[in-house]
Short mmCIF file of C-alpha atoms in Angstrom, two decimals:
data_model
loop_
_atom_site.label_atom_id
_atom_site.label_comp_id
_atom_site.label_asym_id
_atom_site.label_seq_id
_atom_site.Cartn_x
_atom_site.Cartn_y
_atom_site.Cartn_z
CA MET O 1 64.81 19.17 66.20
CA GLY O 2 66.23 18.86 69.70
CA SER O 3 67.29 15.25 69.01
CA SER O 4 69.06 14.94 72.38
CA ILE O 5 65.91 15.97 74.28
CA PRO O 6 63.50 13.13 75.10
CA ILE O 7 59.98 13.58 73.73
CA PRO O 8 57.14 12.69 76.17
CA SER O 9 54.80 9.97 75.00
CA ASN O 10 51.73 12.14 75.65
CA PHE O 11 53.13 14.77 73.27
CA THR O 12 53.64 12.11 70.62
CA ALA O 13 50.04 10.97 71.08
CA LYS O 14 48.75 14.53 70.62
CA LYS O 15 50.89 15.06 67.53
CA ASP O 16 49.73 11.79 65.99
CA ALA O 17 46.08 12.78 66.52
CA ILE O 18 46.61 16.18 64.87
CA LEU O 19 48.48 14.71 61.90
CA ALA O 20 45.77 12.09 61.44
CA SER O 21 43.16 14.85 61.29
CA LEU O 22 45.18 16.88 58.78
CA ALA O 23 45.53 13.81 56.60
CA VAL O 24 41.76 13.66 56.03
CA ALA O 25 41.04 14.61 52.44
CA GLU O 26 38.72 17.48 51.56
CA PRO O 27 35.76 17.87 51.60
CA SER O 28 35.62 15.57 54.63
CA TYR O 29 38.16 17.69 56.54
CA ARG O 30 36.65 20.58 58.50
CA ASP O 31 38.17 22.91 61.10
CA LEU O 32 36.88 25.87 63.11
CA SER O 33 37.87 28.58 60.63
CA PRO O 34 35.46 30.49 58.35
CA LYS O 35 37.02 28.70 55.38
CA GLY O 36 36.84 25.33 57.11
CA SER O 37 40.21 24.04 55.87
CA VAL O 38 43.94 24.78 55.86
CA ASP O 39 45.04 27.58 53.51
CA GLU O 40 46.83 26.20 50.47
CA ALA O 41 49.42 28.99 50.74
CA ILE O 42 50.60 27.76 54.13
CA ARG O 43 50.11 24.01 53.74
CA PRO O 44 53.68 23.30 52.43
CA LEU O 45 55.18 25.14 55.42
CA ILE O 46 52.94 23.26 57.85
CA GLU O 47 53.94 19.93 56.33
CA ARG O 48 57.67 20.75 56.66
CA ILE O 49 57.27 21.85 60.27
CA ASN O 50 55.21 18.80 61.21
CA ALA O 51 57.95 16.54 59.79
CA LEU O 52 60.31 17.81 62.52
CA GLU O 53 60.62 15.94 65.80
CA GLY O 54 59.06 17.44 68.90
CA VAL O 55 56.82 20.02 67.19
CA VAL O 56 53.35 20.13 65.63
CA THR O 57 51.17 22.96 64.31
CA THR O 58 47.85 23.47 66.10
CA SER O 59 46.36 26.38 64.14
CA SER O 60 47.35 28.50 61.17
CA CYS O 61 46.39 31.15 58.68
CA ALA O 62 48.44 32.30 55.70
CA GLY O 63 46.98 35.80 56.02
CA ARG O 64 43.59 37.15 55.04
CA VAL O 65 41.45 40.11 54.04
CA SER O 66 38.04 40.15 55.67
CA VAL O 67 35.03 42.26 56.48
CA PHE O 68 33.67 41.30 59.88
CA LEU O 69 30.35 42.42 61.32
CA GLU O 70 30.45 42.81 65.07
CA GLY O 71 28.00 40.89 67.17
CA SER O 72 25.50 42.43 69.50
CA ARG O 73 27.10 43.89 72.60
CA HIS O 74 24.25 42.53 74.66
CA ALA O 75 24.13 39.00 73.26
CA LYS O 76 25.50 36.01 75.11
CA PRO O 77 28.83 34.62 73.84
CA LYS O 78 28.27 31.67 71.51
CA GLY O 79 31.83 30.58 70.88
CA ASN O 80 32.08 31.90 67.31
CA ARG O 81 35.75 32.35 66.53
CA ASP O 82 37.29 35.48 65.13
CA ASP O 83 40.98 34.78 65.53
CA ALA O 84 43.18 34.42 62.47
CA GLY O 85 44.01 30.77 62.97
CA GLU O 86 42.42 27.58 61.75
CA ALA O 87 42.56 24.98 64.52
CA HIS O 88 44.28 21.76 63.48
CA GLY O 89 43.19 18.38 64.73
CA GLY O 90 39.99 19.59 66.36
CA LEU O 91 41.84 21.52 69.08
CA LYS O 92 39.67 24.31 70.44
CA GLU O 93 41.09 27.77 71.04
CA GLN O 94 39.54 30.51 73.10
CA ALA O 95 37.28 32.83 71.15
CA THR O 96 37.96 36.56 71.27
CA VAL O 97 35.19 39.04 71.90
CA PRO O 98 36.44 42.67 71.66
CA GLY O 99 33.82 44.96 70.17
CA GLY O 100 31.20 42.25 70.22
CA LYS O 101 33.23 39.66 68.28
CA GLY O 102 32.32 36.12 69.14
CA MET O 103 28.85 37.28 70.26
CA GLY O 104 26.84 36.71 67.12
CA GLY O 105 29.34 38.42 64.85
CA ARG O 106 29.89 37.04 61.37
CA TRP O 107 32.07 37.43 58.34
CA LEU O 108 30.61 39.35 55.44
CA PHE O 109 33.65 38.67 53.27
CA VAL O 110 36.84 36.58 53.61
CA SER O 111 39.74 36.06 51.20
CA HIS O 112 43.08 34.35 51.89
CA SER O 113 44.67 35.89 48.80
CA PRO O 114 44.84 39.41 47.31
CA VAL O 115 41.43 40.67 46.22
CA HIS O 116 40.91 41.82 42.62
CA PHE O 117 37.26 42.36 41.78
CA PRO O 118 36.06 42.77 38.18
CA THR O 119 36.29 46.36 37.01
CA ARG O 120 32.66 46.22 35.91
CA GLY O 121 29.79 44.90 37.95
CA ASP O 122 28.50 45.44 41.45
CA SER O 123 29.91 48.13 43.72
CA LEU O 124 32.88 47.29 45.93
CA ALA O 125 30.63 47.73 48.96
CA SER O 126 28.21 45.06 47.75
CA GLN O 127 31.04 42.69 46.79
CA LEU O 128 32.38 43.09 50.32
CA GLY O 129 29.00 42.13 51.76
CA MET O 130 27.43 45.54 52.42
CA CYS O 131 24.79 47.84 50.98
CA HIS O 132 26.33 50.84 49.22
CA GLN O 133 24.55 53.71 51.00
CA HIS O 134 27.32 55.68 52.65
CA GLU O 135 25.76 59.01 51.66
CA LEU O 136 23.01 58.40 54.22
CA TYR O 137 25.43 58.67 57.11
CA ASP O 138 26.83 62.15 56.82
CA ASN O 139 24.81 62.90 59.94
CA GLN O 140 26.76 61.75 62.99
CA ASN O 141 23.55 61.01 64.86
CA ALA O 142 22.73 58.22 62.42
CA ILE O 143 25.59 56.01 63.69
CA GLU O 144 25.31 56.75 67.39
CA GLY O 145 23.56 54.51 69.86
CA SER O 146 24.26 51.55 72.10
CA GLN O 147 22.98 49.02 69.55
CA VAL O 148 25.07 50.12 66.55
CA ARG O 149 27.08 47.23 65.09
CA PHE O 150 30.14 48.13 63.02
CA ALA O 151 31.60 46.31 60.03
CA ARG O 152 35.40 46.28 60.03
CA PHE O 153 37.73 45.83 57.07
CA GLN O 154 40.79 43.89 58.22
CA PHE O 155 44.06 42.63 56.86
CA GLU O 156 45.65 40.04 59.14
CA PRO O 157 49.13 38.63 58.43
CA MET O 158 50.20 35.04 58.93
CA ILE O 159 49.50 33.52 62.31
CA LEU O 160 50.83 30.14 63.32
CA HIS O 161 50.63 28.22 66.59
CA ILE O 162 53.15 25.42 67.09
CA MET O 163 53.02 23.09 70.08
CA THR O 164 56.46 21.90 71.16
CA ALA O 165 57.67 19.05 73.35
CA SER O 166 59.98 21.33 75.37
CA LEU O 167 61.47 24.81 75.55
CA HIS O 168 64.52 23.42 73.73
CA HIS O 169 62.27 22.62 70.78
CA ALA O 170 60.49 25.99 71.02
CA GLN O 171 63.56 28.25 71.10
CA PRO O 172 64.77 27.91 67.46
CA ILE O 173 61.23 28.39 66.16
CA LEU O 174 60.79 31.60 68.14
CA ALA O 175 64.21 32.90 67.07
CA ALA O 176 63.45 32.25 63.39
CA ALA O 177 60.05 33.95 63.67
CA ILE O 178 61.43 37.11 65.26
CA ASN O 179 64.31 37.29 62.77
CA ALA O 180 61.81 37.01 59.91
CA GLY O 181 59.83 40.03 61.12
CA PHE O 182 57.12 38.38 63.23
CA ARG O 183 58.22 40.45 66.21
CA GLU O 184 55.16 39.95 68.39
CA SER O 185 55.78 36.19 68.52
CA GLY O 186 56.16 34.51 71.89
CA ILE O 187 55.91 31.30 73.90
CA GLN O 188 52.64 30.55 75.65
CA SER O 189 51.43 27.97 78.19
CA LEU O 190 54.52 28.38 80.39
CA LYS O 191 52.37 28.62 83.53
CA ASN O 192 51.16 25.09 82.88
CA LEU O 193 54.54 23.36 82.67
CA ASP O 194 53.68 21.29 85.77
CA ASP O 195 50.80 19.83 83.80
CA VAL O 196 52.04 16.72 81.99
CA ASN O 197 49.51 17.39 79.21
CA ALA O 198 50.54 21.02 78.65
CA PHE O 199 53.43 21.89 76.37
CA PRO O 200 55.08 25.19 75.35
CA MET O 201 53.19 26.79 72.47
CA VAL O 202 55.01 29.12 70.06
CA ALA O 203 52.64 31.80 68.74
CA ILE O 204 54.02 33.35 65.54
CA ARG O 205 52.43 36.69 64.70
CA SER O 206 53.06 40.28 63.70
CA SER O 207 50.97 43.36 64.36
CA GLY O 208 53.13 45.55 62.11
CA LEU O 209 51.36 44.44 58.93
CA ALA O 210 47.86 44.40 60.40
CA LEU O 211 45.27 46.83 59.06
CA GLU O 212 41.79 47.61 60.39
CA SER O 213 39.23 50.22 59.44
CA ILE O 214 35.54 50.69 60.19
CA ILE O 215 33.77 50.77 56.83
CA GLY O 216 30.12 50.05 57.60
CA CYS O 217 27.49 49.62 60.26
CA VAL O 218 24.09 48.26 61.14
CA PRO O 219 22.49 51.38 62.63
CA ASP O 220 20.78 51.40 65.99
CA ARG O 221 17.29 51.55 64.50
CA VAL O 222 17.67 48.35 62.42
CA LYS O 223 16.17 45.51 64.38
CA ASP O 224 14.15 42.62 63.03
CA THR O 225 12.21 41.56 66.12
CA SER O 226 10.76 38.57 64.29
CA LYS O 227 14.23 37.01 64.08
CA VAL O 228 15.68 37.20 67.56
CA GLY O 229 17.67 34.13 68.56
CA SER O 230 17.65 32.43 71.94
CA ASP O 231 20.88 34.26 72.76
CA GLY O 232 19.25 37.65 72.17
CA GLU O 233 21.09 38.30 68.90
CA ASP O 234 19.31 40.38 66.26
CA TYR O 235 19.75 38.70 62.89
CA VAL O 236 20.26 41.20 60.09
CA ASN O 237 20.56 40.87 56.33
CA ASN O 238 23.49 42.19 54.31
CA LYS O 239 21.22 44.95 52.97
CA ASP O 240 21.05 46.30 56.52
CA VAL O 241 24.87 46.68 56.66
CA HIS O 242 25.36 50.15 55.24
CA SER O 243 28.69 51.36 53.89
CA LEU O 244 30.12 54.38 55.71
CA VAL O 245 32.88 55.12 53.19
CA SER O 246 33.26 55.86 49.50
CA GLU O 247 34.11 53.40 46.75
CA SER O 248 37.48 55.09 46.25
CA TYR O 249 38.33 54.55 49.92
CA LEU O 250 37.39 50.85 49.70
CA ASN O 251 39.61 50.57 46.62
CA LEU O 252 42.46 52.18 48.56
CA LEU O 253 42.06 49.67 51.40
CA LEU O 254 42.17 46.76 48.96
CA ASN O 255 45.34 48.12 47.32
CA VAL O 256 47.04 48.54 50.70
CA ALA O 257 46.00 45.00 51.68
CA ASP O 258 47.47 43.71 48.40
CA ASP O 259 50.85 45.27 49.22
CA ARG O 260 50.75 43.80 52.71
CA PHE O 261 50.01 40.36 51.34
CA LYS O 262 53.30 40.62 49.43
CA SER O 263 55.23 41.66 52.54
CA ASN O 264 53.55 38.89 54.51
CA THR O 265 54.56 36.29 51.91
CA GLU O 266 58.17 37.48 52.03
CA ARG O 267 58.24 37.19 55.84
CA MET O 268 56.81 33.68 55.63
CA ARG O 269 59.61 32.70 53.24
CA ARG O 270 62.26 34.22 55.52
CA PHE O 271 60.84 32.35 58.51
CA GLU O 272 60.86 29.03 56.67
CA SER O 273 64.39 29.56 55.35
CA ASP O 274 65.79 30.63 58.74
CA LEU O 275 64.11 27.81 60.66
CA PHE O 276 65.32 25.03 58.41
CA GLU O 277 68.82 26.48 58.11
CA ARG O 278 68.97 26.30 61.91
CA GLU O 279 67.74 22.72 61.83
CA ALA O 280 70.33 21.74 59.23
CA THR O 281 73.12 23.30 61.31
CA LYS O 282 71.93 21.55 64.47
CA SER O 283 71.68 18.21 62.72
CA SER O 284 75.22 18.44 61.32
CA ASN O 285 76.68 19.56 64.66
CA TRP O 286 74.70 17.30 66.98
CA GLU O 287 76.41 14.40 68.72
CA GLY O 288 75.22 11.97 71.36
CA SER O 289 76.79 11.67 74.81
CA LYS O 290 78.77 8.54 73.86
CA THR O 291 80.11 10.19 70.71
CA ARG O 292 81.08 13.26 72.71
CA GLN O 293 82.97 11.15 75.30
CA GLU O 294 84.92 9.40 72.58
CA ARG O 295 85.72 12.70 70.88
CA LYS O 296 86.93 14.29 74.13
CA ARG O 297 89.08 11.23 74.92
CA ALA O 298 90.66 11.34 71.48
CA GLU O 299 91.34 15.07 71.86
CA GLY O 300 92.98 14.45 75.24
CA LEU O 301 95.22 11.69 73.88
CA LYS O 302 96.23 13.89 70.96
CA GLN O 303 97.12 16.73 73.33
CA GLN O 304 99.22 14.43 75.49
CA GLU O 305 101.08 13.17 72.41
CA GLU O 306 101.87 16.74 71.35
CA VAL O 307 103.29 17.53 74.79
CA ARG O 308 105.44 14.36 74.71
CA LYS O 309 106.86 15.44 71.37
CA ILE O 310 107.77 18.85 72.78
CA LYS O 311 109.47 17.18 75.76
CA ALA O 312 111.39 14.87 73.52
CA GLN O 313 112.62 17.80 71.46
CA ARG O 314 113.80 19.71 74.52
CA GLY O 315 115.30 16.60 76.10
CA SER O 316 115.55 18.25 79.50
CA LEU O 317 111.95 17.70 80.56
CA SER O 318 111.00 14.58 82.49
CA PRO O 319 108.54 12.16 80.90
CA ILE O 320 104.86 12.50 81.66
CA THR O 321 103.51 9.92 84.07
CA GLY O 322 99.98 11.24 84.60
CA ASP O 323 97.47 14.03 84.19
CA GLU O 324 98.95 16.06 87.05
CA ASN O 325 102.40 16.14 85.35
CA LEU O 326 100.68 17.06 82.08
CA TYR O 327 99.10 20.15 83.57
CA THR O 328 102.33 21.12 85.35
CA ASP O 329 104.47 20.73 82.22
CA GLN O 330 101.91 22.64 80.12
CA ALA O 331 102.08 25.54 82.58
CA ALA O 332 105.89 25.43 82.45
CA LEU O 333 105.85 25.49 78.67
CA SER O 334 103.48 28.45 78.65
CA ALA O 335 105.63 30.35 81.12
CA GLY O 336 108.86 29.51 79.31
#
């Protein structure tokens, strides 16, 4: 990728460090994601991308279904991550905190593949990490209050961050992502281009497939004062997370998420196909500066020979003695 563009040595050092970390075998490998490792569904794509020159993945997620319990709105941020990406190579990414996320929030349930629970057994609410008591919350007053913490069902499509050695390396990746349907993709870190250690980062994402719904809560009155952390967070058990919706609604959400997993997988395949078709075309068409000079010289000599042949056929035109005569005789031929 971008073979004619020099790759800074500090980029190469960063890429080598990330690849060395990814090469660590499980269970020794750990990253900052809830799962703690790279999704198997996206690993082949990551390996193909990382084999290209001038690019390296820094975080990824193949897509996931999750139930996330918000943190306390009054707790101090602890750095818990609730983005969709798993950081590669130990690189840290900024935690997000809307609605209390990153402030003591935690996952009640996470799956990186479509969810199909057994038809018999515990309720869907309990399998998603909650207590099935939605009937208790028909009264609006029960879920009001400044301390209420909501549980959110989410489907998040693929997210991929790719660090690039230059904008020339970033452009084909961004084009392939947008063409594949990841229309909210973009290039980050542009304000830091004067920093020799900062490189353009392509963020591949799509909000069109995302799904989010509040399905449970820890009501305002639930507070275990015997388990208050140093950050002020109130630790609650799963039995304190009460479902706000019916089992049929939870089943509907899971079915919708299943369909979106399929669409997400198709977009991933389109992105991979488009990106590597572009790379194949660039590789076959690329030529170095010396090769280009030789090609242009050969083309010029061939053109001069063709003009000489035309002159010889007409017999009335004077021989060509230089480039200036060539251009003059070509103009005369065009006019005549």
